[in-house]
Short mmCIF file of C-alpha atoms in Angstrom, two decimals:
data_model
loop_
_atom_site.label_atom_id
_atom_site.label_comp_id
_atom_site.label_asym_id
_atom_site.label_seq_id
_atom_site.Cartn_x
_atom_site.Cartn_y
_atom_site.Cartn_z
CA MET W 287 -75.75 -65.66 34.08
CA LYS W 288 -79.13 -64.71 32.64
CA ILE W 289 -81.78 -67.24 33.65
CA VAL W 290 -85.45 -67.47 32.67
CA LEU W 291 -88.18 -69.28 34.59
CA ALA W 292 -90.73 -70.47 32.02
CA GLN W 293 -94.03 -71.18 33.79
CA LEU W 294 -96.01 -72.84 31.03
CA ASN W 295 -99.53 -74.21 30.69
CA THR W 296 -98.95 -77.72 29.40
CA THR W 297 -101.57 -80.29 28.44
CA VAL W 298 -101.43 -83.86 29.71
CA GLY W 299 -100.55 -86.20 26.87
CA ASP W 300 -99.96 -83.51 24.25
CA ILE W 301 -96.28 -84.29 23.81
CA ASP W 302 -95.95 -82.47 20.50
CA GLY W 303 -97.82 -79.40 21.68
CA ASN W 304 -95.91 -79.24 24.95
CA THR W 305 -92.59 -79.60 23.15
CA ARG W 306 -93.50 -76.78 20.75
CA LYS W 307 -94.28 -74.56 23.74
CA ILE W 308 -90.95 -75.41 25.34
CA LEU W 309 -89.03 -74.67 22.15
CA ALA W 310 -90.89 -71.39 21.59
CA ALA W 311 -90.02 -70.29 25.13
CA VAL W 312 -86.35 -71.15 24.60
CA LYS W 313 -86.26 -69.18 21.36
CA LYS W 314 -87.88 -66.17 23.00
CA ALA W 315 -85.47 -66.37 25.92
CA ALA W 316 -82.54 -66.67 23.49
CA ARG W 317 -83.57 -63.40 21.84
CA GLN W 318 -83.30 -61.86 25.29
CA HIS W 319 -79.78 -63.33 25.61
CA ALA W 320 -80.72 -65.84 28.31
CA GLU W 321 -78.22 -68.60 29.00
CA LEU W 322 -80.56 -71.03 30.81
CA VAL W 323 -84.33 -71.58 30.75
CA ILE W 324 -85.93 -73.61 33.53
CA PHE W 325 -89.24 -75.39 32.90
CA PRO W 326 -91.82 -77.08 35.17
CA GLU W 327 -91.93 -80.69 36.27
CA ALA W 328 -92.89 -83.26 33.61
CA ALA W 329 -93.32 -80.45 31.08
CA ILE W 330 -93.05 -82.80 28.11
CA THR W 331 -95.77 -85.26 29.19
CA GLY W 332 -97.86 -82.81 31.17
CA TYR W 333 -98.62 -83.34 34.86
CA PRO W 334 -100.24 -85.46 36.16
CA ALA W 335 -100.45 -87.98 33.33
CA LEU W 336 -101.58 -90.71 35.75
CA ASP W 337 -101.89 -94.14 34.11
CA LEU W 338 -100.82 -92.72 30.77
CA TRP W 339 -97.39 -93.07 32.37
CA ASN W 340 -97.96 -96.85 32.35
CA ASP W 341 -98.12 -96.80 28.54
CA ARG W 342 -94.62 -97.71 27.35
CA GLY W 343 -95.36 -96.20 23.96
CA PHE W 344 -96.24 -92.90 25.60
CA ILE W 345 -93.00 -92.90 27.57
CA ALA W 346 -91.03 -93.75 24.45
CA ALA W 347 -92.71 -90.88 22.61
CA ASN W 348 -91.77 -88.45 25.38
CA LEU W 349 -88.15 -89.64 25.18
CA ARG W 350 -88.09 -89.20 21.42
CA ALA W 351 -89.47 -85.69 21.92
CA LEU W 352 -86.73 -84.98 24.47
CA ASP W 353 -84.03 -86.12 22.02
CA LYS W 354 -85.56 -84.08 19.22
CA LEU W 355 -85.83 -81.05 21.47
CA ALA W 356 -82.21 -81.41 22.57
CA GLY W 357 -81.13 -81.33 18.93
CA LYS W 358 -82.78 -77.92 18.53
CA ILE W 359 -81.27 -76.35 21.64
CA GLY W 360 -78.27 -74.13 20.96
CA ASP W 361 -76.39 -71.70 23.18
CA THR W 362 -79.44 -71.09 25.39
CA ALA W 363 -79.74 -74.20 27.56
CA ALA W 364 -82.98 -75.72 28.84
CA LEU W 365 -83.65 -77.61 32.06
CA VAL W 366 -86.75 -79.64 31.19
CA GLY W 367 -89.01 -82.00 33.12
CA TYR W 368 -89.75 -85.36 31.46
CA ILE W 369 -90.30 -89.05 32.32
CA ASP W 370 -87.56 -91.63 31.88
CA PHE W 371 -87.29 -95.39 32.19
CA ASN W 372 -85.73 -96.65 35.41
CA ARG W 373 -82.52 -98.32 34.34
CA ALA W 374 -82.02 -100.08 37.68
CA ARG W 375 -83.11 -103.70 38.06
CA THR W 376 -85.35 -102.99 41.05
CA GLY W 377 -88.22 -100.64 41.75
CA ASN W 378 -90.93 -99.14 39.60
CA PRO W 379 -90.18 -98.95 35.88
CA LEU W 380 -90.09 -95.16 35.56
CA GLN W 381 -88.47 -92.08 37.03
CA ASN W 382 -89.67 -88.48 37.14
CA CYS W 383 -86.69 -86.57 35.77
CA ALA W 384 -85.12 -83.31 34.69
CA ALA W 385 -82.68 -83.07 31.79
CA LEU W 386 -80.22 -80.30 30.98
CA LEU W 387 -80.17 -79.70 27.22
CA HIS W 388 -77.39 -77.62 25.67
CA LYS W 389 -75.83 -77.30 22.22
CA GLY W 390 -77.68 -80.21 20.66
CA LYS W 391 -77.18 -82.75 23.43
CA ILE W 392 -78.58 -84.00 26.73
CA ARG W 393 -75.80 -82.93 29.09
CA ALA W 394 -77.15 -84.22 32.41
CA ARG W 395 -80.13 -85.93 34.00
CA GLN W 396 -81.51 -85.91 37.54
CA ALA W 397 -84.39 -88.00 38.90
CA LYS W 398 -86.84 -86.95 41.60
CA THR W 399 -86.13 -88.32 45.06
CA LEU W 400 -89.33 -87.81 47.05
CA LEU W 401 -92.48 -89.36 45.60
CA PRO W 402 -95.66 -88.11 47.30
CA THR W 403 -98.56 -90.48 47.91
CA TYR W 404 -100.91 -88.22 49.89
CA ASP W 405 -104.01 -86.29 48.80
CA VAL W 406 -104.14 -86.13 44.97
CA PHE W 407 -100.62 -87.50 44.52
CA ASP W 408 -99.79 -91.14 43.81
CA GLU W 409 -96.28 -90.98 42.37
CA ASP W 410 -95.04 -94.09 44.14
CA ARG W 411 -97.48 -95.96 41.89
CA TYR W 412 -95.34 -95.10 38.85
CA PHE W 413 -91.85 -93.94 39.76
CA ALA W 414 -88.69 -95.11 41.44
CA PRO W 415 -86.81 -92.52 43.51
CA ALA W 416 -83.39 -91.15 42.70
CA LEU W 417 -80.63 -92.93 44.56
CA SER W 418 -78.47 -89.81 44.75
CA ASN W 419 -78.49 -86.15 43.85
CA LYS W 420 -75.34 -84.38 42.71
CA PRO W 421 -75.12 -80.80 41.45
CA ILE W 422 -74.96 -80.26 37.70
CA ASN W 423 -72.14 -78.05 36.47
CA PHE W 424 -73.23 -75.48 33.91
CA LYS W 425 -70.97 -72.62 32.82
CA GLY W 426 -69.13 -72.66 36.12
CA VAL W 427 -72.30 -72.71 38.23
CA LYS W 428 -73.12 -75.77 40.33
CA LEU W 429 -76.87 -76.27 39.97
CA GLY W 430 -78.60 -78.27 42.66
CA VAL W 431 -81.61 -79.72 40.79
CA THR W 432 -84.72 -80.72 42.70
CA ILE W 433 -88.20 -81.65 41.47
CA CYS W 434 -91.32 -80.43 43.28
CA GLU W 435 -91.73 -82.62 46.40
CA ASP W 436 -87.95 -82.74 46.88
CA VAL W 437 -88.11 -79.41 48.71
CA TRP W 438 -91.27 -80.18 50.74
CA THR W 439 -89.37 -81.56 53.70
CA GLU W 440 -89.84 -78.81 56.28
CA SER W 441 -93.40 -77.61 55.80
CA ARG W 442 -95.82 -76.61 58.53
CA LEU W 443 -98.45 -78.16 56.24
CA ALA W 444 -97.35 -81.58 57.46
CA GLN W 445 -97.80 -82.57 61.09
CA ARG W 446 -94.95 -85.05 60.80
CA HIS W 447 -91.93 -85.61 58.59
CA LEU W 448 -92.98 -87.87 55.74
CA TYR W 449 -89.54 -88.81 54.42
CA ARG W 450 -86.24 -90.08 55.78
CA GLU W 451 -84.40 -88.47 52.87
CA ASN W 452 -83.83 -84.73 52.56
CA PRO W 453 -82.64 -83.86 49.04
CA VAL W 454 -81.89 -80.25 49.92
CA ARG W 455 -79.70 -81.26 52.83
CA GLU W 456 -77.95 -83.86 50.65
CA LEU W 457 -77.28 -81.28 47.98
CA MET W 458 -75.90 -78.81 50.50
CA ARG W 459 -73.21 -81.32 51.46
CA ARG W 460 -71.98 -81.01 47.88
CA GLN W 461 -71.87 -77.19 48.02
CA PRO W 462 -74.04 -76.07 45.08
CA ASP W 463 -74.17 -72.41 44.09
CA LEU W 464 -77.89 -72.42 43.45
CA ILE W 465 -80.83 -74.75 44.01
CA VAL W 466 -83.53 -74.91 41.36
CA ASN W 467 -86.89 -76.64 41.63
CA LEU W 468 -88.98 -77.81 38.69
CA SER W 469 -92.51 -78.00 40.02
CA ALA W 470 -96.10 -78.94 39.26
CA SER W 471 -97.68 -77.82 42.52
CA PRO W 472 -101.49 -77.63 42.45
CA PHE W 473 -103.27 -74.62 43.88
CA HIS W 474 -105.38 -74.49 46.97
CA ILE W 475 -106.31 -71.49 49.07
CA GLY W 476 -103.26 -70.61 51.15
CA LYS W 477 -100.82 -72.68 49.06
CA PRO W 478 -98.90 -69.73 47.53
CA ASP W 479 -98.04 -68.45 51.02
CA LEU W 480 -96.96 -71.93 52.09
CA ARG W 481 -94.61 -72.24 49.12
CA ARG W 482 -93.10 -68.83 49.77
CA GLU W 483 -92.59 -69.67 53.45
CA LEU W 484 -91.06 -73.02 52.55
CA LEU W 485 -88.60 -71.73 49.97
CA CYS W 486 -87.61 -68.65 51.96
CA GLY W 487 -87.00 -70.90 54.96
CA HIS W 488 -84.74 -73.21 52.96
CA ALA W 489 -82.78 -70.29 51.49
CA LYS W 490 -82.27 -68.58 54.83
CA LYS W 491 -81.42 -71.79 56.69
CA HIS W 492 -78.85 -72.97 54.14
CA GLY W 493 -77.65 -69.57 52.92
CA ILE W 494 -78.29 -70.39 49.27
CA PRO W 495 -80.49 -68.87 46.54
CA PHE W 496 -83.52 -70.81 45.27
CA LEU W 497 -85.23 -70.68 41.88
CA TYR W 498 -88.68 -72.23 41.72
CA CYS W 499 -90.54 -72.75 38.42
CA ASN W 500 -94.15 -73.86 38.74
CA GLN W 501 -96.61 -75.10 36.14
CA VAL W 502 -99.71 -73.02 35.40
CA GLY W 503 -103.13 -74.04 34.06
CA GLY W 504 -105.85 -76.60 34.65
CA ASN W 505 -105.52 -80.35 34.10
CA ASP W 506 -108.74 -82.21 34.96
CA ASN W 507 -109.62 -81.45 38.60
CA LEU W 508 -106.33 -79.70 39.42
CA VAL W 509 -105.46 -76.06 38.84
CA PHE W 510 -101.83 -74.96 38.84
CA ASP W 511 -101.31 -71.31 39.67
CA GLY W 512 -97.76 -70.59 38.55
CA GLY W 513 -96.41 -68.00 40.95
CA SER W 514 -92.80 -68.98 40.29
CA LEU W 515 -90.26 -67.53 42.73
CA ALA W 516 -86.66 -66.42 43.00
CA VAL W 517 -85.36 -66.24 46.56
CA ASP W 518 -81.96 -64.85 47.60
CA ARG W 519 -79.68 -66.42 50.18
CA ALA W 520 -81.14 -64.17 52.89
CA GLY W 521 -84.60 -65.63 52.28
CA ARG W 522 -86.05 -62.62 50.43
CA VAL W 523 -88.29 -63.03 47.39
CA VAL W 524 -86.53 -61.03 44.68
CA ALA W 525 -88.74 -62.03 41.75
CA ARG W 526 -92.12 -63.69 41.41
CA GLY W 527 -94.17 -64.87 38.48
CA ALA W 528 -97.77 -63.94 37.93
CA GLN W 529 -100.53 -66.21 39.18
CA PHE W 530 -102.84 -68.07 36.81
CA LYS W 531 -101.13 -67.14 33.54
CA GLU W 532 -98.12 -68.15 31.50
CA GLU W 533 -95.05 -66.00 31.91
CA LEU W 534 -91.31 -65.91 31.32
CA ILE W 535 -89.53 -64.47 34.37
CA ASN W 536 -86.12 -62.97 33.59
CA LEU W 537 -83.39 -63.12 36.23
CA GLU W 538 -79.73 -62.26 36.65
CA PHE W 539 -77.65 -64.68 38.73
CA PRO W 540 -75.97 -63.94 41.06
CA PHE W 541 -78.71 -61.50 42.02
CA PRO W 542 -77.41 -57.91 41.96
CA GLN W 543 -76.64 -56.65 45.46
CA ASN W 544 -79.11 -53.79 45.15
CA THR W 545 -82.00 -56.07 44.15
CA ALA W 546 -85.11 -54.98 46.04
CA PRO W 547 -87.61 -57.53 47.37
CA ALA W 548 -90.38 -58.29 44.88
CA PRO W 549 -93.66 -56.73 46.01
CA ASP W 550 -96.39 -59.02 47.25
CA PRO W 551 -99.33 -58.70 44.82
CA GLY W 552 -101.72 -58.83 47.77
CA ILE W 553 -104.40 -60.87 46.01
CA SER W 554 -107.14 -61.94 48.43
CA ASP W 555 -108.03 -65.59 48.96
CA THR W 556 -111.42 -64.93 47.39
CA GLU W 557 -109.91 -63.46 44.22
CA GLN W 558 -107.37 -66.29 44.00
CA ALA W 559 -110.17 -68.84 44.29
CA ALA W 560 -112.21 -67.10 41.60
CA ARG W 561 -109.27 -66.85 39.21
CA ALA W 562 -108.33 -70.48 39.83
CA LEU W 563 -111.89 -71.61 39.07
CA SER W 564 -112.09 -69.52 35.91
CA LEU W 565 -108.75 -70.88 34.67
CA GLY W 566 -109.82 -74.41 35.57
CA ILE W 567 -113.09 -74.09 33.64
CA GLY W 568 -111.42 -72.69 30.54
CA ASP W 569 -108.65 -75.27 30.42
CA PHE W 570 -110.96 -78.20 31.15
CA VAL W 571 -113.25 -77.18 28.30
CA ARG W 572 -110.51 -76.49 25.76
CA LYS W 573 -108.30 -79.45 26.68
CA CYS W 574 -111.31 -81.77 26.38
CA GLY W 575 -111.86 -80.52 22.83
CA PHE W 576 -114.86 -78.26 23.45
CA SER W 577 -115.30 -74.54 22.90
CA SER W 578 -118.58 -73.78 24.65
CA VAL W 579 -120.52 -74.71 27.79
CA ILE W 580 -124.13 -74.92 28.86
CA LEU W 581 -125.65 -74.61 32.32
CA GLY W 582 -128.99 -74.12 33.98
CA LEU W 583 -129.66 -70.61 35.27
CA SER W 584 -132.02 -70.86 38.23
CA GLY W 585 -131.78 -67.28 39.38
CA GLY W 586 -129.78 -68.54 42.39
CA ILE W 587 -126.28 -67.78 43.56
CA ASP W 588 -124.50 -70.96 42.46
CA SER W 589 -125.54 -70.92 38.82
CA ALA W 590 -124.88 -67.17 38.68
CA VAL W 591 -121.30 -67.58 39.90
CA VAL W 592 -120.59 -70.52 37.58
CA ALA W 593 -121.96 -68.54 34.62
CA ALA W 594 -119.87 -65.49 35.52
CA LEU W 595 -116.67 -67.53 35.84
CA ALA W 596 -117.41 -69.38 32.60
CA VAL W 597 -117.89 -66.08 30.77
CA ASP W 598 -114.52 -64.88 32.08
CA ALA W 599 -112.92 -68.13 30.91
CA LEU W 600 -114.58 -68.58 27.52
CA GLY W 601 -116.34 -65.36 26.53
CA PRO W 602 -120.10 -64.69 26.64
CA GLU W 603 -120.62 -66.05 23.14
CA ASN W 604 -119.51 -69.49 24.36
CA VAL W 605 -121.78 -69.77 27.40
CA ILE W 606 -125.36 -71.00 26.94
CA GLY W 607 -127.79 -70.31 29.78
CA VAL W 608 -131.08 -72.15 30.19
CA SER W 609 -133.88 -71.23 32.61
CA MET W 610 -136.37 -74.06 33.25
CA PRO W 611 -139.12 -72.77 35.54
CA THR W 612 -141.96 -74.77 37.09
CA ARG W 613 -144.97 -73.71 39.14
CA TYR W 614 -142.66 -73.33 42.14
CA THR W 615 -140.20 -70.97 40.43
CA SER W 616 -140.73 -67.45 41.70
CA GLY W 617 -140.99 -64.46 39.41
CA ILE W 618 -137.92 -63.08 41.17
CA SER W 619 -135.88 -66.11 40.14
CA LYS W 620 -137.01 -65.92 36.52
CA ASN W 621 -136.26 -62.21 36.38
CA ASP W 622 -132.84 -62.64 38.02
CA ALA W 623 -131.89 -65.35 35.52
CA ARG W 624 -132.83 -63.06 32.64
CA GLU W 625 -131.01 -60.11 34.20
CA LEU W 626 -127.89 -62.20 34.77
CA ALA W 627 -127.86 -63.36 31.15
CA GLY W 628 -128.14 -59.75 30.01
CA ASN W 629 -125.49 -58.49 32.41
CA LEU W 630 -123.03 -61.16 31.32
CA GLY W 631 -123.78 -60.58 27.65
CA LEU W 632 -124.86 -64.14 26.91
CA THR W 633 -125.78 -64.40 23.25
CA GLN W 634 -127.70 -67.62 23.91
CA PHE W 635 -130.26 -67.66 26.71
CA HIS W 636 -133.30 -69.90 26.62
CA GLU W 637 -136.32 -69.99 28.89
CA LEU W 638 -137.86 -73.45 28.66
CA PRO W 639 -140.75 -74.02 31.10
CA ILE W 640 -140.91 -77.66 32.21
CA GLU W 641 -144.33 -77.58 33.88
CA GLY W 642 -145.87 -79.65 31.09
CA VAL W 643 -143.09 -82.22 31.19
CA PHE W 644 -143.36 -82.40 34.98
CA GLY W 645 -147.11 -82.93 34.71
CA ALA W 646 -146.64 -85.71 32.17
CA PHE W 647 -144.20 -87.48 34.49
CA THR W 648 -146.41 -87.18 37.56
CA ASP W 649 -149.40 -88.44 35.55
CA ALA W 650 -147.37 -91.43 34.38
CA LEU W 651 -146.39 -92.16 38.00
CA LYS W 652 -149.89 -91.97 39.45
CA THR W 653 -150.26 -95.72 39.87
CA PRO W 654 -147.04 -96.46 41.81
CA PHE W 655 -147.44 -93.17 43.78
CA LYS W 656 -151.14 -93.76 44.56
CA GLY W 657 -152.15 -92.71 48.07
CA MET W 658 -148.77 -91.13 48.84
CA LYS W 659 -148.15 -87.48 49.63
CA PRO W 660 -145.73 -85.50 47.44
CA ASP W 661 -142.22 -85.50 48.89
CA THR W 662 -138.59 -85.50 47.73
CA ALA W 663 -139.45 -87.91 44.91
CA GLU W 664 -141.45 -85.18 43.15
CA GLU W 665 -138.85 -82.57 44.07
CA ASN W 666 -136.04 -84.65 42.61
CA LEU W 667 -138.12 -85.36 39.53
CA GLN W 668 -138.04 -81.66 38.65
CA ALA W 669 -134.25 -81.58 38.98
CA ARG W 670 -133.94 -84.72 36.84
CA ILE W 671 -136.13 -83.26 34.10
CA ARG W 672 -133.89 -80.22 34.05
CA GLY W 673 -130.80 -82.42 33.93
CA THR W 674 -132.22 -84.37 30.99
CA MET W 675 -133.10 -81.17 29.11
CA LEU W 676 -129.62 -79.77 29.62
CA MET W 677 -127.97 -83.01 28.49
CA ALA W 678 -130.10 -83.04 25.35
CA ILE W 679 -129.07 -79.49 24.45
CA SER W 680 -125.47 -80.33 25.34
CA ASN W 681 -125.53 -83.27 22.91
CA LYS W 682 -127.21 -81.31 20.14
CA LEU W 683 -125.00 -78.19 20.37
CA ARG W 684 -121.83 -79.99 21.48
CA ALA W 685 -121.57 -77.72 24.49
CA LEU W 686 -120.03 -79.18 27.64
CA LEU W 687 -122.47 -79.21 30.57
CA LEU W 688 -121.41 -77.56 33.82
CA ALA W 689 -123.00 -78.68 37.09
CA THR W 690 -123.57 -75.84 39.52
CA GLY W 691 -123.55 -77.53 42.95
CA ASN W 692 -121.15 -76.32 45.64
CA LYS W 693 -119.09 -78.19 48.24
CA SER W 694 -121.60 -77.61 51.03
CA GLU W 695 -124.38 -79.22 48.98
CA PHE W 696 -122.19 -82.09 47.78
CA SER W 697 -121.13 -82.72 51.37
CA VAL W 698 -124.58 -83.06 52.90
CA GLY W 699 -126.32 -84.55 49.86
CA TYR W 700 -128.38 -81.45 49.10
CA SER W 701 -128.19 -82.24 45.40
CA THR W 702 -129.93 -84.61 43.04
CA LEU W 703 -128.26 -87.50 41.25
CA TYR W 704 -129.03 -87.46 37.51
CA GLY W 705 -130.47 -83.98 38.01
CA ASP W 706 -128.56 -80.89 39.08
CA MET W 707 -125.49 -83.14 39.52
CA ASN W 708 -125.46 -83.82 35.77
CA GLY W 709 -122.41 -82.41 34.05
CA ALA W 710 -118.88 -83.00 32.86
CA LEU W 711 -117.44 -80.66 35.49
CA ALA W 712 -118.64 -79.16 38.78
CA PRO W 713 -116.58 -75.97 39.10
CA LEU W 714 -117.89 -75.12 42.58
CA GLY W 715 -117.74 -78.65 43.97
CA ASP W 716 -114.85 -77.68 46.26
CA ALA W 717 -116.17 -74.17 47.03
CA PRO W 718 -118.17 -73.93 50.27
CA LYS W 719 -121.41 -71.95 50.03
CA VAL W 720 -120.11 -69.01 52.05
CA LEU W 721 -117.14 -68.73 49.66
CA VAL W 722 -119.54 -68.78 46.70
CA TYR W 723 -121.20 -65.68 48.10
CA ASP W 724 -117.79 -64.07 48.67
CA ILE W 725 -116.83 -64.75 45.04
CA ALA W 726 -120.10 -63.22 43.84
CA ARG W 727 -119.46 -60.05 45.85
CA TRP W 728 -115.85 -59.86 44.63
CA TYR W 729 -116.96 -60.42 41.05
CA ASN W 730 -119.35 -57.49 41.25
CA THR W 731 -116.54 -55.17 42.36
CA THR W 732 -114.70 -55.87 39.11
CA ARG W 733 -117.38 -54.76 36.64
CA GLU W 734 -120.35 -52.43 36.33
CA ARG W 735 -122.92 -55.11 35.51
CA GLY W 736 -122.52 -58.48 37.13
CA ILE W 737 -124.55 -60.79 39.32
CA PRO W 738 -127.91 -59.25 40.28
CA ARG W 739 -127.76 -57.87 43.80
CA ARG W 740 -130.97 -59.64 44.76
CA THR W 741 -129.41 -62.99 43.86
CA ILE W 742 -126.79 -62.36 46.52
CA THR W 743 -129.03 -60.96 49.24
CA ARG W 744 -132.07 -63.23 49.22
CA ALA W 745 -132.26 -66.57 51.02
CA PRO W 746 -131.00 -69.54 48.96
CA SER W 747 -133.66 -71.95 47.75
CA ALA W 748 -133.93 -74.95 45.46
CA GLU W 749 -137.56 -73.89 44.72
CA LEU W 750 -138.84 -77.43 44.43
CA ARG W 751 -141.86 -76.89 46.67
CA PRO W 752 -143.87 -73.84 47.76
CA GLY W 753 -141.92 -71.30 49.82
CA GLN W 754 -138.89 -73.57 50.17
CA THR W 755 -135.55 -72.31 51.48
CA ASP W 756 -132.36 -74.29 52.12
CA GLN W 757 -132.62 -73.58 55.84
CA ASP W 758 -135.90 -75.51 56.02
CA ASP W 759 -133.74 -78.64 55.86
CA LEU W 760 -130.28 -77.47 56.88
CA PRO W 761 -128.57 -75.30 59.50
CA PRO W 762 -127.25 -71.95 58.20
CA TYR W 763 -124.29 -72.32 55.84
CA GLU W 764 -122.24 -70.20 58.24
CA THR W 765 -122.61 -73.16 60.61
CA ILE W 766 -122.37 -75.96 58.07
CA ASP W 767 -119.22 -74.82 56.27
CA PRO W 768 -116.83 -74.75 59.26
CA ILE W 769 -118.06 -78.19 60.32
CA ILE W 770 -117.46 -79.57 56.83
CA ALA W 771 -114.00 -78.01 56.71
CA ALA W 772 -113.06 -79.45 60.09
CA TYR W 773 -114.26 -82.94 59.13
CA ILE W 774 -113.17 -83.16 55.49
CA GLU W 775 -110.07 -80.96 55.37
CA HIS W 776 -108.69 -81.42 58.89
CA ASN W 777 -109.96 -84.91 59.74
CA ALA W 778 -111.30 -83.67 63.09
CA VAL W 779 -113.35 -85.96 65.33
CA PRO W 780 -116.84 -84.86 66.48
CA GLU W 781 -115.65 -83.82 69.94
CA GLU W 782 -112.99 -81.55 68.46
CA ILE W 783 -115.53 -79.95 66.12
CA ALA W 784 -118.05 -79.38 68.90
CA ALA W 785 -115.32 -77.77 70.99
CA GLN W 786 -115.14 -75.03 68.35
CA GLY W 787 -118.51 -73.81 69.55
CA PHE W 788 -120.99 -75.99 67.66
CA ALA W 789 -123.82 -77.97 69.26
CA SER W 790 -122.95 -81.67 69.43
CA ARG W 791 -126.31 -82.57 67.92
CA THR W 792 -125.70 -80.27 64.96
CA VAL W 793 -122.22 -81.72 64.42
CA ALA W 794 -123.53 -85.27 64.55
CA GLY W 795 -126.29 -84.46 62.06
CA ILE W 796 -123.93 -82.87 59.54
CA LEU W 797 -121.36 -85.67 59.80
CA ALA W 798 -124.08 -88.29 59.35
CA ARG W 799 -125.24 -86.54 56.19
CA ILE W 800 -121.69 -86.44 54.86
CA ASP W 801 -121.13 -90.14 55.51
CA ARG W 802 -124.37 -91.41 54.02
CA ASN W 803 -124.04 -89.39 50.82
CA GLU W 804 -120.74 -90.90 49.73
CA PHE W 805 -122.59 -92.86 47.03
CA LYS W 806 -123.73 -89.59 45.43
CA ARG W 807 -120.26 -88.07 45.38
CA LYS W 808 -118.82 -91.17 43.73
CA GLN W 809 -121.14 -90.41 40.79
CA ALA W 810 -120.58 -86.65 40.78
CA PRO W 811 -118.63 -84.84 38.07
CA PRO W 812 -115.01 -83.97 38.82
CA VAL W 813 -114.65 -80.83 40.91
CA LEU W 814 -111.96 -78.17 40.67
CA LYS W 815 -109.76 -78.44 43.76
CA ILE W 816 -109.29 -75.16 45.64
CA THR W 817 -109.11 -76.35 49.28
CA THR W 818 -106.69 -78.64 51.05
CA LYS W 819 -109.07 -81.60 50.64
CA ALA W 820 -111.52 -81.87 47.75
CA PHE W 821 -113.94 -84.65 46.93
CA GLY W 822 -112.52 -86.92 44.26
CA THR W 823 -109.00 -88.29 43.80
CA GLY W 824 -107.71 -86.82 47.05
CA ARG W 825 -110.39 -88.39 49.28
CA ARG W 826 -110.97 -92.11 48.89
CA MET W 827 -113.76 -93.28 51.17
CA PRO W 828 -115.69 -96.54 50.89
CA ILE W 829 -119.37 -96.25 49.99
CA ALA W 830 -120.58 -99.26 51.97
CA ARG W 831 -119.11 -99.20 55.46
CA GLY W 832 -120.02 -100.04 59.02
CA TYR W 833 -118.02 -97.33 60.77
CA HIS W 834 -119.30 -93.79 61.20
CA ARG W 835 -118.11 -91.03 63.45
#
């Protein structure tokens, strides 16, 4: 049997567009004489549709699309993810389902059993679980159909088993010939290796081949990396889809005996992070109905990396850079911003000094500030002027504003509300500062003219007062970032973090900063998730609280 894994980039809520993509993939696979095409989870509605799934009209529209799609499916069958109403009298009103379409009809349906509620997932809010899972017979092959979380039962990612049910084990009692998984599994650094380990472990343990079809593309704060897999019964990867792009992966089942293992592409974590961020930027902009972006270019590392990734995602003609120097902006920074714009080929770069505006504000504030020394109020005022300027240009040119802050800054509050935190998206908001530097260095290995070398080598500075550097107020980022990761991503207590070799006083200071800046992060733009725990939907902390570590 010729099978195709169709890892598509679907858009949440675009039922018609998603259905057209599905049908186009089936037609292309049919020309290649495929007998079955497997699609990602919830491909018709897009994933995750969140509270759109509560709209009964939306669910009805997705079901009409499924029926219409089934009527257009001929000899080449399609296994498609969609959302169905729960026909049982108890439980949530919906189910996350897969349907087998063949020769004009819906031949079989299977609901998802395991509904994750951790991190960014909240499926138990919407769906009822499947009560059973039986293989689907198709052309003499017994297909064991699972949906995403259904196979995440034996992962080293979890410190404990989350579910009593084990859909793979239940299927194996019914002796399927093949297990397939329709997935929408978001990317984070290390996730592709976890998936491979998981699926290969299942295949080897149960002695059965696995086909895994994963969604690709960005939807809001999540980036899906594709990387679909075919694993033989010995636990070897015999085919793999590309990362971060749409692809149809052609397979022959049963796998020929002489099939060699698929080579590991060997993409570094840094490159994967960069490609995920670029894909996330491009899809966020386009799926929100924009074509161009604007950002402030300070001459520093963060804005340089965001600009470079945006250019990769959208093209230089669709990225507007704005330099807004004050008396504290060094000549080096101004020159590096200009050089960056030239290196990236930006067709729109503006240098708009804000010294006069800053002076007007400080003059207007003389009375309430009388007798007080300049401090963070004046520093933040500069950032807020810049944020206002960028928002004005964004409104006028209809270019979506990108904030340039990174995870380290968002963690410890080294960012200004209504200033440099302005924006519709913060691409680096889940990228620690050290990783930002790694991405900059990687980026420069891929092209002749990239981020100015001096931007990477000189000490980071907000340049809001004379001679300022970040380390005037903070420990080195090489110290900060592991502490943040331990606290945010691994939920470590202070004693555990200090045991990693950090001074207890330093740990306490960083954790206190993280806790007291929750109010800022609640007002921050969405960030693109690339670690195991990002700020936003996957981390829900109260702002006002009496407990601190």
